[in-house]
Amino acid sequence: MWADAETDSDFLNYSEVAELVAELISDPHLRPLSLGIFGGWGTGKSTTLRLVEAELAKTKDKYLVVKFDAWLYQDFDDARAALMGVISSALIDASPTPLKGKAVNLLGRVNKLRLLGLAIEGGALAFGVPTFGAITRGVEAVGNAFVGRAGETDVEAAKDAVSMVGEKAQQLLKPAENRGPPEEIDAFRVEFGEVLKGLNRTLVVFIDNLDRCLPANAIHTLEAVRLFLFLPNTAFVVVADEDMIRHAVSQHFNNPTQRHIADYLDKLIQMPIRVPRVGVQEVRAYLFLLLAGRGSVSAEDVERLRSYLIEKLRQSWKKDGVFTVEDVLKTLGPDADDALHQALEMADRMAPALAHSAGVLGNPRIVKRMLNVVRMRASIARRRSMPLDEAIITKLALFERCTDTDATEALHTAINAAGDGKLEILDLLESRTIENAKGLLPEAWVKHLIFLRDWASLDPRLGGIDLRPAVYLARETVPLRISGTAISPAILRALQTLLKVTSISSAAGREAIGALKADDLPVVMEPIIAEMRKNSDWSRIRPDFRGAFMVAQQSADAGALLMRFIRSLQLPKYPGWLSTTVKGAKWWEE
């Protein structure tokens, strides 16, 4: 399995982008600098940011890197004050003794501004003072001060609002000098510049997860960069989905024109850099490295492969950038076993579909999640002794990921409808051109003809294979459907009744079970268990369990299925209702 998290290792040649960002930051003629690393969900923005940090760390004591997760502070603090506070705390830690006092003053000024905002918005209620309209006006005034639009009326409104909070709040907020928010901000900027000059280091602030914030928080954070902290010897790197930030601008400023949105971003982000879109070669390299990292080879061999592939990707614009599975195996050395060889071959064939399919488009996070799905299903298949190897599971998972729910449901319905789980249409697709089989395809597949053409050509061939286990394995994606042509109508009727019984002595339940043959009882237990898996709440008795219990009481085989399912839940303690219900049942004791 692979963790869904950013990494310090470059699998996709993002280090080339990181080197560019570090080069821009290092140019003193460009500072102060605001730079954006833009890309969609899962494209590797945060990983790129970590690679930038690694590049900057190569020059010791030249940079002070501060990381700010905007999403972490949402709903807990004012976005502007939070950013200022995080930076001030980092400056305190980095300052030598002669500068420590000024750095501490910075944090003190941030706290004054923060307390002023909190006092106006929440302090009135805390001290039992009625709010009325002046408090609202005061909040607006402080907001204007934070974004640099405060006039004399705003300052007076803020003072009036604070005076209404009460004597205790005024004592909290009374500064050594009689300054309002605009003066405190100016003082902050002066001391901030003095501390940076004294440190003789470039302050580099990474702002991540901005696109996860509400529009107001995202805009406030961006404005803090410009209005509070944009001083010489600073660089700010904002990591976000550009479309989400554009949306935040449009929402915050009441639907401005596209030109105004573009102008706003251009003023705040001087240099936008977009994470490159991943192509076939990058997907191949990414898959090879993921599989090698979970294979039989050593970490040193994997790192050698990573260096080799990154160099090949950098040469991909010419012939020298070509690499094959055999090249990969040769680089890994003799520890690469047959299982890894087969996995690499499968990945090589999958790469074009993953790079070009509309459902993936080479997105690294989606690719990794799909591989995790394959590994989980393969593990279940082994435990259930299902006759499906990982290659078959991978091909079917690729179908799910690159088509849509309707197409996948059509596939599963066809599998269930075939008594033996073997689909003639797959045999036709894999042995004939798709044009000849086009008229026989389910309607939901027709819009995916381009993908199906490439998918059908992938090994292994699925025609002639019983794919019913695959439907079971995919039940977390598409609900398990029982087709009337696959099982008897009596089982379907019994299932509908047993999922709704209101007691374990239900007359309707007994009648439904009585209409079944003994061999049918384990068959009906499977879909009941599948339904029970959808609800993780076992604190109270459930209708689906009542029906399962009634079936288990009439069949030892069905009871064994139910017992294994209950124990697989690994509940820390069985709830009282469950212990009472199963107590004395033969299938449970056995």
mmCIF file of C-alpha atoms in Angstrom, residues 277-488:
data_model
loop_
_atom_site.group_PDB
_atom_site.id
_atom_site.type_symbol
_atom_site.label_atom_id
_atom_site.label_comp_id
_atom_site.label_asym_id
_atom_site.label_seq_id
_atom_site.Cartn_x
_atom_site.Cartn_y
_atom_site.Cartn_z
ATOM 1 C CA ARG A 277 0.848 18.022 -16.496
ATOM 2 C CA VAL A 278 1.935 14.405 -16.265
ATOM 3 C CA GLY A 279 2.341 12.524 -19.579
ATOM 4 C CA VAL A 280 2.753 8.858 -20.486
ATOM 5 C CA GLN A 281 6.472 8.759 -19.705
ATOM 6 C CA GLU A 282 5.948 10.351 -16.298
ATOM 7 C CA VAL A 283 3.124 7.904 -15.482
ATOM 8 C CA ARG A 284 5.355 4.987 -16.497
ATOM 9 C CA ALA A 285 8.187 6.235 -14.285
ATOM 10 C CA TYR A 286 5.798 6.892 -11.394
ATOM 11 C CA LEU A 287 4.246 3.417 -11.573
ATOM 12 C CA PHE A 288 7.645 1.734 -11.868
ATOM 13 C CA LEU A 289 8.941 3.530 -8.789
ATOM 14 C CA LEU A 290 5.833 2.855 -6.709
ATOM 15 C CA LEU A 291 5.942 -0.855 -7.564
ATOM 16 C CA ALA A 292 9.690 -1.151 -7.077
ATOM 17 C CA GLY A 293 9.375 0.489 -3.665
ATOM 18 C CA ARG A 294 6.974 -2.262 -2.560
ATOM 19 C CA GLY A 295 8.854 -5.055 -4.312
ATOM 20 C CA SER A 296 11.735 -7.312 -3.444
ATOM 21 C CA VAL A 297 14.582 -4.860 -4.092
ATOM 22 C CA SER A 298 16.516 -2.772 -1.570
ATOM 23 C CA ALA A 299 15.991 0.922 -0.840
ATOM 24 C CA GLU A 300 19.398 1.650 -2.386
ATOM 25 C CA ASP A 301 18.369 -0.016 -5.655
ATOM 26 C CA VAL A 302 15.089 1.908 -5.713
ATOM 27 C CA GLU A 303 16.955 5.183 -5.213
ATOM 28 C CA ARG A 304 19.311 4.264 -8.063
ATOM 29 C CA LEU A 305 16.262 3.603 -10.247
ATOM 30 C CA ARG A 306 14.717 6.929 -9.224
ATOM 31 C CA SER A 307 17.834 8.851 -10.233
ATOM 32 C CA TYR A 308 17.985 6.958 -13.523
ATOM 33 C CA LEU A 309 14.326 7.632 -14.385
ATOM 34 C CA ILE A 310 14.430 11.316 -13.422
ATOM 35 C CA GLU A 311 17.406 11.797 -15.721
ATOM 36 C CA LYS A 312 15.530 9.990 -18.499
ATOM 37 C CA LEU A 313 12.477 12.222 -17.984
ATOM 38 C CA ARG A 314 14.672 15.303 -18.287
ATOM 39 C CA GLN A 315 15.885 13.957 -21.622
ATOM 40 C CA SER A 316 12.382 12.964 -22.802
ATOM 41 C CA TRP A 317 12.390 15.666 -25.470
ATOM 42 C CA LYS A 318 14.930 13.631 -27.417
ATOM 43 C CA LYS A 319 15.758 9.971 -28.101
ATOM 44 C CA ASP A 320 17.941 9.682 -24.989
ATOM 45 C CA GLY A 321 14.806 9.865 -22.830
ATOM 46 C CA VAL A 322 13.456 6.467 -23.874
ATOM 47 C CA PHE A 323 13.441 3.691 -21.249
ATOM 48 C CA THR A 324 11.938 0.197 -21.201
ATOM 49 C CA VAL A 325 10.900 -2.350 -18.595
ATOM 50 C CA GLU A 326 14.110 -4.221 -19.325
ATOM 51 C CA ASP A 327 16.107 -1.053 -18.606
ATOM 52 C CA VAL A 328 14.300 -0.736 -15.283
ATOM 53 C CA LEU A 329 14.986 -4.361 -14.332
ATOM 54 C CA LYS A 330 18.646 -4.001 -15.287
ATOM 55 C CA THR A 331 18.932 -0.889 -13.105
ATOM 56 C CA LEU A 332 17.288 -2.638 -10.149
ATOM 57 C CA GLY A 333 19.670 -5.570 -10.342
ATOM 58 C CA PRO A 334 19.252 -9.284 -9.616
ATOM 59 C CA ASP A 335 16.869 -8.861 -6.641
ATOM 60 C CA ALA A 336 13.953 -7.975 -8.951
ATOM 61 C CA ASP A 337 11.831 -11.143 -8.896
ATOM 62 C CA ASP A 338 9.266 -12.499 -11.379
ATOM 63 C CA ALA A 339 6.331 -10.965 -9.468
ATOM 64 C CA LEU A 340 7.838 -7.486 -9.797
ATOM 65 C CA HIS A 341 8.649 -8.131 -13.458
ATOM 66 C CA GLN A 342 4.995 -9.001 -14.162
ATOM 67 C CA ALA A 343 3.776 -5.956 -12.216
ATOM 68 C CA LEU A 344 6.075 -3.672 -14.205
ATOM 69 C CA GLU A 345 4.872 -5.148 -17.495
ATOM 70 C CA MET A 346 1.261 -4.544 -16.471
ATOM 71 C CA ALA A 347 2.062 -0.975 -15.391
ATOM 72 C CA ASP A 348 3.766 -0.331 -18.719
ATOM 73 C CA ARG A 349 0.607 -1.333 -20.576
ATOM 74 C CA MET A 350 -1.644 0.675 -18.239
ATOM 75 C CA ALA A 351 0.308 3.930 -18.465
ATOM 76 C CA PRO A 352 -1.198 5.333 -21.708
ATOM 77 C CA ALA A 353 -4.762 4.827 -20.435
ATOM 78 C CA LEU A 354 -3.920 6.450 -17.084
ATOM 79 C CA ALA A 355 -2.240 9.400 -18.802
ATOM 80 C CA HIS A 356 -4.960 10.099 -21.355
ATOM 81 C CA SER A 357 -8.240 8.965 -19.768
ATOM 82 C CA ALA A 358 -10.510 11.824 -18.702
ATOM 83 C CA GLY A 359 -11.025 10.133 -15.332
ATOM 84 C CA VAL A 360 -7.318 10.201 -14.466
ATOM 85 C CA LEU A 361 -5.249 12.448 -16.784
ATOM 86 C CA GLY A 362 -2.075 11.233 -15.106
ATOM 87 C CA ASN A 363 -3.048 12.664 -11.697
ATOM 88 C CA PRO A 364 -0.486 11.114 -9.289
ATOM 89 C CA ARG A 365 -2.907 10.920 -6.370
ATOM 90 C CA ILE A 366 -5.549 9.132 -8.447
ATOM 91 C CA VAL A 367 -2.943 6.725 -9.811
ATOM 92 C CA LYS A 368 -1.735 5.923 -6.299
ATOM 93 C CA ARG A 369 -5.279 5.432 -4.997
ATOM 94 C CA MET A 370 -6.091 3.097 -7.849
ATOM 95 C CA LEU A 371 -3.047 0.978 -7.052
ATOM 96 C CA ASN A 372 -4.140 0.878 -3.408
ATOM 97 C CA VAL A 373 -7.570 -0.351 -4.486
ATOM 98 C CA VAL A 374 -5.913 -3.121 -6.511
ATOM 99 C CA ARG A 375 -3.757 -4.194 -3.566
ATOM 100 C CA MET A 376 -6.715 -4.241 -1.155
ATOM 101 C CA ARG A 377 -8.865 -6.288 -3.514
ATOM 102 C CA ALA A 378 -6.027 -8.686 -4.256
ATOM 103 C CA SER A 379 -5.571 -9.230 -0.518
ATOM 104 C CA ILE A 380 -9.271 -10.047 -0.077
ATOM 105 C CA ALA A 381 -9.170 -12.343 -3.107
ATOM 106 C CA ARG A 382 -6.306 -14.317 -1.574
ATOM 107 C CA ARG A 383 -8.090 -14.658 1.760
ATOM 108 C CA ARG A 384 -11.289 -15.829 0.032
ATOM 109 C CA SER A 385 -9.347 -18.205 -2.273
ATOM 110 C CA MET A 386 -10.816 -16.445 -5.305
ATOM 111 C CA PRO A 387 -9.424 -17.483 -8.694
ATOM 112 C CA LEU A 388 -8.400 -13.913 -9.595
ATOM 113 C CA ASP A 389 -4.815 -12.737 -9.840
ATOM 114 C CA GLU A 390 -3.660 -9.142 -9.440
ATOM 115 C CA ALA A 391 -3.451 -8.578 -13.206
ATOM 116 C CA ILE A 392 -7.181 -9.329 -13.672
ATOM 117 C CA ILE A 393 -8.098 -7.128 -10.700
ATOM 118 C CA THR A 394 -5.931 -4.307 -12.094
ATOM 119 C CA LYS A 395 -7.562 -4.435 -15.500
ATOM 120 C CA LEU A 396 -11.048 -4.286 -14.000
ATOM 121 C CA ALA A 397 -10.068 -1.480 -11.609
ATOM 122 C CA LEU A 398 -8.775 0.434 -14.621
ATOM 123 C CA PHE A 399 -12.193 0.025 -16.268
ATOM 124 C CA GLU A 400 -13.918 1.479 -13.181
ATOM 125 C CA ARG A 401 -11.530 4.410 -12.882
ATOM 126 C CA CYS A 402 -11.518 5.407 -16.543
ATOM 127 C CA THR A 403 -15.212 5.003 -17.371
ATOM 128 C CA ASP A 404 -18.007 5.963 -14.974
ATOM 129 C CA THR A 405 -20.541 4.488 -12.562
ATOM 130 C CA ASP A 406 -23.113 3.721 -15.281
ATOM 131 C CA ALA A 407 -20.578 1.820 -17.383
ATOM 132 C CA THR A 408 -19.325 -0.123 -14.363
ATOM 133 C CA GLU A 409 -22.848 -1.000 -13.269
ATOM 134 C CA ALA A 410 -23.575 -2.226 -16.791
ATOM 135 C CA LEU A 411 -20.478 -4.444 -16.596
ATOM 136 C CA HIS A 412 -21.502 -5.880 -13.220
ATOM 137 C CA THR A 413 -25.092 -6.400 -14.323
ATOM 138 C CA ALA A 414 -23.900 -8.326 -17.357
ATOM 139 C CA ILE A 415 -21.608 -10.475 -15.201
ATOM 140 C CA ASN A 416 -24.428 -11.304 -12.785
ATOM 141 C CA ALA A 417 -26.790 -12.018 -15.661
ATOM 142 C CA ALA A 418 -24.379 -14.569 -17.110
ATOM 143 C CA GLY A 419 -24.951 -17.728 -15.106
ATOM 144 C CA ASP A 420 -21.263 -18.627 -15.102
ATOM 145 C CA GLY A 421 -19.949 -15.043 -14.810
ATOM 146 C CA LYS A 422 -18.312 -15.218 -18.264
ATOM 147 C CA LEU A 423 -19.033 -12.390 -20.691
ATOM 148 C CA GLU A 424 -19.197 -13.097 -24.389
ATOM 149 C CA ILE A 425 -19.000 -9.371 -25.141
ATOM 150 C CA LEU A 426 -15.528 -9.186 -23.545
ATOM 151 C CA ASP A 427 -14.387 -12.106 -25.642
ATOM 152 C CA LEU A 428 -15.602 -10.256 -28.746
ATOM 153 C CA LEU A 429 -13.895 -7.017 -27.727
ATOM 154 C CA GLU A 430 -10.593 -8.748 -27.137
ATOM 155 C CA SER A 431 -10.596 -10.825 -30.304
ATOM 156 C CA ARG A 432 -12.177 -8.437 -32.834
ATOM 157 C CA THR A 433 -11.964 -4.747 -33.634
ATOM 158 C CA ILE A 434 -14.245 -2.634 -31.503
ATOM 159 C CA GLU A 435 -16.085 -1.393 -34.596
ATOM 160 C CA ASN A 436 -17.328 -4.923 -35.291
ATOM 161 C CA ALA A 437 -18.540 -5.310 -31.704
ATOM 162 C CA LYS A 438 -19.945 -1.786 -31.382
ATOM 163 C CA GLY A 439 -23.576 -2.762 -31.936
ATOM 164 C CA LEU A 440 -23.393 -5.364 -29.167
ATOM 165 C CA LEU A 441 -22.050 -3.067 -26.467
ATOM 166 C CA PRO A 442 -24.200 -1.932 -23.523
ATOM 167 C CA GLU A 443 -25.470 1.580 -24.120
ATOM 168 C CA ALA A 444 -23.496 2.934 -21.142
ATOM 169 C CA TRP A 445 -20.231 1.810 -22.802
ATOM 170 C CA VAL A 446 -20.708 3.553 -26.140
ATOM 171 C CA LYS A 447 -19.349 6.935 -24.999
ATOM 172 C CA HIS A 448 -16.153 5.226 -23.828
ATOM 173 C CA LEU A 449 -15.218 3.654 -27.183
ATOM 174 C CA ILE A 450 -11.768 5.258 -27.354
ATOM 175 C CA PHE A 451 -10.845 3.953 -23.919
ATOM 176 C CA LEU A 452 -12.392 0.525 -24.550
ATOM 177 C CA ARG A 453 -10.273 0.045 -27.662
ATOM 178 C CA ASP A 454 -7.050 0.401 -25.678
ATOM 179 C CA TRP A 455 -8.396 -1.360 -22.605
ATOM 180 C CA ALA A 456 -9.525 -4.469 -24.513
ATOM 181 C CA SER A 457 -6.015 -4.919 -25.909
ATOM 182 C CA LEU A 458 -4.436 -5.107 -22.442
ATOM 183 C CA ASP A 459 -3.401 -8.447 -21.046
ATOM 184 C CA PRO A 460 -4.779 -10.522 -19.434
ATOM 185 C CA ARG A 461 -7.730 -11.362 -21.610
ATOM 186 C CA LEU A 462 -10.978 -11.488 -19.600
ATOM 187 C CA GLY A 463 -13.161 -13.349 -22.079
ATOM 188 C CA GLY A 464 -13.927 -16.819 -20.771
ATOM 189 C CA ILE A 465 -13.079 -15.955 -17.130
ATOM 190 C CA ASP A 466 -15.665 -16.186 -14.339
ATOM 191 C CA LEU A 467 -15.767 -12.570 -13.149
ATOM 192 C CA ARG A 468 -18.348 -12.955 -10.380
ATOM 193 C CA PRO A 469 -15.635 -12.676 -7.688
ATOM 194 C CA ALA A 470 -14.624 -9.344 -9.222
ATOM 195 C CA VAL A 471 -18.144 -7.999 -8.688
ATOM 196 C CA TYR A 472 -17.899 -8.991 -5.023
ATOM 197 C CA LEU A 473 -14.518 -7.261 -4.690
ATOM 198 C CA ALA A 474 -15.836 -4.051 -6.255
ATOM 199 C CA ARG A 475 -18.804 -3.734 -3.929
ATOM 200 C CA GLU A 476 -17.352 -0.662 -2.154
ATOM 201 C CA THR A 477 -17.512 1.172 -5.512
ATOM 202 C CA VAL A 478 -20.706 -0.223 -7.027
ATOM 203 C CA PRO A 479 -23.411 -1.830 -4.874
ATOM 204 C CA LEU A 480 -23.619 -5.606 -5.138
ATOM 205 C CA ARG A 481 -26.562 -6.366 -7.393
ATOM 206 C CA ILE A 482 -28.295 -9.721 -7.529
ATOM 207 C CA SER A 483 -29.658 -10.475 -10.982
ATOM 208 C CA GLY A 484 -32.759 -12.595 -11.416
ATOM 209 C CA THR A 485 -31.026 -14.652 -14.124
ATOM 210 C CA ALA A 486 -28.160 -15.489 -11.776
ATOM 211 C CA ILE A 487 -30.229 -16.719 -8.797
ATOM 212 C CA SER A 488 -33.780 -17.872 -8.317
#
